[in-house]
Amino acid sequence: MKELVCITCPNSCRMMVEQKGGKWIASGNRCPRGQKFAEDEMTCPKRTFSTTVRTAWKDVPVLPVRISQEIPKENIFDVMEVINRTTVRQSIGRDDVLIPNVLGLGADVIVTSDCLKEYLEEEDR
Ligand code: SF4
């Protein structure tokens, strides 16, 4: 028996999860998504995350980015390493793909702000 908090929605249901007949069964969840979260969490936990990436411009030193879809929790530090080794050297803005299919995980690293693009457009004027 394991206690989990479902992070799928803001209700944050506190659940008990136990293995019965080879399946993980959740209780305490207010909706079926809690059962799915519990199964995933017990077999292959996944997460999305947001962070920042370095740029080559001192006036806009970092750019916010996010992962386009959930990746296995165990790969988060490896993906963070890739992002930390990256320096943005091109004009790139919101929803642009910075790193496609990072580490072959099927998720892209996506830019979430136009701050660099706007800065470079301003510089060109
Ligand atoms: S079990 Fe359903 S209601 Fe509860 S936190 Fe998860 S998604 Fe939200």
PDB file of C-alpha atoms and ligand atoms in Angstrom:
ATOM      1  CA  MET A   1       0.000   0.000   0.000  1.00  0.00           C
ATOM      2  CA  LYS A   2       1.361   3.371  -0.976  1.00  0.00           C
ATOM      3  CA  GLU A   3       0.039   6.902  -0.474  1.00  0.00           C
ATOM      4  CA  LEU A   4       0.047   9.218  -3.494  1.00  0.00           C
ATOM      5  CA  VAL A   5      -1.265  12.693  -4.242  1.00  0.00           C
ATOM      6  CA  CYS A   6      -2.747  13.005  -7.722  1.00  0.00           C
ATOM      7  CA  ILE A   7      -1.234  16.045  -9.466  1.00  0.00           C
ATOM      8  CA  THR A   8      -3.463  15.862 -12.536  1.00  0.00           C
ATOM      9  CA  CYS A   9      -5.729  18.722 -11.407  1.00  0.00           C
ATOM     10  CA  PRO A  10      -5.850  21.273  -8.557  1.00  0.00           C
ATOM     11  CA  ASN A  11      -8.032  18.995  -6.365  1.00  0.00           C
ATOM     12  CA  SER A  12      -4.844  17.135  -5.369  1.00  0.00           C
ATOM     13  CA  CYS A  13      -6.697  13.979  -4.264  1.00  0.00           C
ATOM     14  CA  ARG A  14      -4.862  11.965  -1.642  1.00  0.00           C
ATOM     15  CA  MET A  15      -4.999   8.321  -2.744  1.00  0.00           C
ATOM     16  CA  MET A  16      -4.028   4.946  -1.414  1.00  0.00           C
ATOM     17  CA  VAL A  17      -2.646   2.595  -4.056  1.00  0.00           C
ATOM     18  CA  GLU A  18      -2.355  -1.138  -3.681  1.00  0.00           C
ATOM     19  CA  GLN A  19      -1.518  -4.018  -5.968  1.00  0.00           C
ATOM     20  CA  LYS A  20      -4.329  -6.529  -6.518  1.00  0.00           C
ATOM     21  CA  GLY A  21      -4.099  -9.360  -9.023  1.00  0.00           C
ATOM     22  CA  GLY A  22      -1.130  -7.752 -10.785  1.00  0.00           C
ATOM     23  CA  LYS A  23      -2.900  -4.373 -11.163  1.00  0.00           C
ATOM     24  CA  TRP A  24      -2.444  -1.136  -9.246  1.00  0.00           C
ATOM     25  CA  ILE A  25      -5.765  -0.076  -7.739  1.00  0.00           C
ATOM     26  CA  ALA A  26      -6.298   3.446  -6.406  1.00  0.00           C
ATOM     27  CA  SER A  27      -8.810   4.568  -3.779  1.00  0.00           C
ATOM     28  CA  GLY A  28      -9.596   8.095  -2.631  1.00  0.00           C
ATOM     29  CA  ASN A  29      -9.519   9.520  -6.168  1.00  0.00           C
ATOM     30  CA  ARG A  30     -12.486  11.691  -7.113  1.00  0.00           C
ATOM     31  CA  CYS A  31     -12.345  10.800 -10.812  1.00  0.00           C
ATOM     32  CA  PRO A  32     -10.976   8.091 -13.145  1.00  0.00           C
ATOM     33  CA  ARG A  33      -7.936  10.203 -14.026  1.00  0.00           C
ATOM     34  CA  GLY A  34      -6.648   9.459 -10.535  1.00  0.00           C
ATOM     35  CA  GLN A  35      -6.572   5.732 -11.343  1.00  0.00           C
ATOM     36  CA  LYS A  36      -4.601   6.428 -14.528  1.00  0.00           C
ATOM     37  CA  PHE A  37      -2.199   8.702 -12.625  1.00  0.00           C
ATOM     38  CA  ALA A  38      -1.696   6.012  -9.963  1.00  0.00           C
ATOM     39  CA  GLU A  39      -0.979   3.285 -12.552  1.00  0.00           C
ATOM     40  CA  ASP A  40       1.509   5.518 -14.382  1.00  0.00           C
ATOM     41  CA  GLU A  41       3.114   6.640 -11.148  1.00  0.00           C
ATOM     42  CA  MET A  42       3.647   3.063  -9.953  1.00  0.00           C
ATOM     43  CA  THR A  43       4.932   1.753 -13.291  1.00  0.00           C
ATOM     44  CA  CYS A  44       6.546   4.653 -15.225  1.00  0.00           C
ATOM     45  CA  PRO A  45       6.153   8.035 -13.536  1.00  0.00           C
ATOM     46  CA  LYS A  46       6.182  10.963 -15.966  1.00  0.00           C
ATOM     47  CA  ARG A  47       6.408  14.719 -15.609  1.00  0.00           C
ATOM     48  CA  THR A  48       6.525  17.918 -17.638  1.00  0.00           C
ATOM     49  CA  PHE A  49       8.616  20.858 -16.528  1.00  0.00           C
ATOM     50  CA  SER A  50       9.566  24.422 -17.353  1.00  0.00           C
ATOM     51  CA  THR A  51      12.958  26.039 -17.016  1.00  0.00           C
ATOM     52  CA  THR A  52      15.159  28.608 -18.749  1.00  0.00           C
ATOM     53  CA  VAL A  53      17.882  28.337 -21.365  1.00  0.00           C
ATOM     54  CA  ARG A  54      20.916  30.590 -21.777  1.00  0.00           C
ATOM     55  CA  THR A  55      21.126  33.020 -24.707  1.00  0.00           C
ATOM     56  CA  ALA A  56      24.099  34.720 -26.374  1.00  0.00           C
ATOM     57  CA  TRP A  57      22.731  38.214 -25.562  1.00  0.00           C
ATOM     58  CA  LYS A  58      23.644  39.829 -22.251  1.00  0.00           C
ATOM     59  CA  ASP A  59      20.513  41.996 -22.209  1.00  0.00           C
ATOM     60  CA  VAL A  60      18.312  38.888 -22.468  1.00  0.00           C
ATOM     61  CA  PRO A  61      20.520  36.305 -20.760  1.00  0.00           C
ATOM     62  CA  VAL A  62      17.891  33.568 -20.431  1.00  0.00           C
ATOM     63  CA  LEU A  63      14.759  32.478 -22.268  1.00  0.00           C
ATOM     64  CA  PRO A  64      11.893  30.491 -20.688  1.00  0.00           C
ATOM     65  CA  VAL A  65      11.239  27.056 -22.173  1.00  0.00           C
ATOM     66  CA  ARG A  66       9.043  24.028 -21.448  1.00  0.00           C
ATOM     67  CA  ILE A  67       8.843  20.394 -22.449  1.00  0.00           C
ATOM     68  CA  SER A  68       6.103  19.753 -25.037  1.00  0.00           C
ATOM     69  CA  GLN A  69       4.821  16.598 -23.340  1.00  0.00           C
ATOM     70  CA  GLU A  70       5.425  14.419 -20.313  1.00  0.00           C
ATOM     71  CA  ILE A  71       8.690  12.502 -20.186  1.00  0.00           C
ATOM     72  CA  PRO A  72       9.776   9.730 -17.818  1.00  0.00           C
ATOM     73  CA  LYS A  73      10.702  11.252 -14.457  1.00  0.00           C
ATOM     74  CA  GLU A  74      14.020   9.388 -14.546  1.00  0.00           C
ATOM     75  CA  ASN A  75      15.071  11.350 -17.678  1.00  0.00           C
ATOM     76  CA  ILE A  76      14.448  14.848 -16.299  1.00  0.00           C
ATOM     77  CA  PHE A  77      18.036  15.434 -15.137  1.00  0.00           C
ATOM     78  CA  ASP A  78      19.453  14.234 -18.474  1.00  0.00           C
ATOM     79  CA  VAL A  79      17.144  16.618 -20.349  1.00  0.00           C
ATOM     80  CA  MET A  80      18.098  19.434 -17.983  1.00  0.00           C
ATOM     81  CA  GLU A  81      21.758  18.762 -18.824  1.00  0.00           C
ATOM     82  CA  VAL A  82      21.026  19.114 -22.548  1.00  0.00           C
ATOM     83  CA  ILE A  83      19.180  22.384 -21.903  1.00  0.00           C
ATOM     84  CA  ASN A  84      21.990  23.657 -19.658  1.00  0.00           C
ATOM     85  CA  ARG A  85      24.546  22.962 -22.417  1.00  0.00           C
ATOM     86  CA  THR A  86      22.464  24.898 -24.961  1.00  0.00           C
ATOM     87  CA  THR A  87      22.971  28.557 -25.830  1.00  0.00           C
ATOM     88  CA  VAL A  88      20.355  30.249 -28.006  1.00  0.00           C
ATOM     89  CA  ARG A  89      22.075  32.111 -30.860  1.00  0.00           C
ATOM     90  CA  GLN A  90      19.100  32.803 -33.116  1.00  0.00           C
ATOM     91  CA  SER A  91      15.937  34.876 -32.995  1.00  0.00           C
ATOM     92  CA  ILE A  92      13.351  32.508 -31.607  1.00  0.00           C
ATOM     93  CA  GLY A  93      10.001  33.121 -29.923  1.00  0.00           C
ATOM     94  CA  ARG A  94       6.924  31.678 -28.244  1.00  0.00           C
ATOM     95  CA  ASP A  95       5.925  28.162 -29.386  1.00  0.00           C
ATOM     96  CA  ASP A  96       9.084  27.747 -31.517  1.00  0.00           C
ATOM     97  CA  VAL A  97      10.874  24.407 -31.123  1.00  0.00           C
ATOM     98  CA  LEU A  98      14.354  24.931 -29.712  1.00  0.00           C
ATOM     99  CA  ILE A  99      15.408  21.272 -29.325  1.00  0.00           C
ATOM    100  CA  PRO A 100      13.327  18.751 -31.294  1.00  0.00           C
ATOM    101  CA  ASN A 101      12.844  15.250 -29.881  1.00  0.00           C
ATOM    102  CA  VAL A 102      15.230  15.842 -27.001  1.00  0.00           C
ATOM    103  CA  LEU A 103      17.261  12.678 -26.244  1.00  0.00           C
ATOM    104  CA  GLY A 104      14.910  10.734 -28.538  1.00  0.00           C
ATOM    105  CA  LEU A 105      12.149  10.910 -25.908  1.00  0.00           C
ATOM    106  CA  GLY A 106       9.534  12.222 -28.356  1.00  0.00           C
ATOM    107  CA  ALA A 107       9.248  15.580 -26.559  1.00  0.00           C
ATOM    108  CA  ASP A 108      10.451  18.926 -27.865  1.00  0.00           C
ATOM    109  CA  VAL A 109      11.911  21.804 -25.883  1.00  0.00           C
ATOM    110  CA  ILE A 110       9.614  24.741 -26.700  1.00  0.00           C
ATOM    111  CA  VAL A 111      10.196  28.452 -26.149  1.00  0.00           C
ATOM    112  CA  THR A 112       7.454  30.107 -24.074  1.00  0.00           C
ATOM    113  CA  SER A 113       8.258  33.801 -24.470  1.00  0.00           C
ATOM    114  CA  ASP A 114       8.798  36.377 -27.206  1.00  0.00           C
ATOM    115  CA  CYS A 115      11.182  38.434 -25.058  1.00  0.00           C
ATOM    116  CA  LEU A 116      14.294  37.611 -27.130  1.00  0.00           C
ATOM    117  CA  LYS A 117      12.513  38.077 -30.463  1.00  0.00           C
ATOM    118  CA  GLU A 118      11.128  41.435 -29.345  1.00  0.00           C
ATOM    119  CA  TYR A 119      14.548  42.533 -28.063  1.00  0.00           C
ATOM    120  CA  LEU A 120      16.232  41.640 -31.386  1.00  0.00           C
ATOM    121  CA  GLU A 121      13.485  43.369 -33.409  1.00  0.00           C
ATOM    122  CA  GLU A 122      13.986  46.478 -31.274  1.00  0.00           C
ATOM    123  CA  GLU A 123      17.770  46.290 -31.847  1.00  0.00           C
ATOM    124  CA  ASP A 124      17.235  46.166 -35.641  1.00  0.00           C
ATOM    125  CA  ARG A 125      15.235  49.426 -35.665  1.00  0.00           C
TER     126      ARG A 125
HETATM  127  S1  SF4 B   1      -8.268  12.125  -9.014  1.00  0.00           S
HETATM  128 FE1  SF4 B   1      -9.333  13.427 -10.472  1.00  0.00          FE
HETATM  129  S2  SF4 B   1     -10.183  15.057  -9.214  1.00  0.00           S
HETATM  130 FE2  SF4 B   1      -8.602  14.082  -7.993  1.00  0.00          FE
HETATM  131  S3  SF4 B   1      -6.733  15.280  -8.400  1.00  0.00           S
HETATM  132 FE3  SF4 B   1      -6.760  13.559  -9.831  1.00  0.00          FE
HETATM  133  S4  SF4 B   1      -7.702  14.392 -11.682  1.00  0.00           S
HETATM  134 FE4  SF4 B   1      -8.206  15.769  -9.988  1.00  0.00          FE
END
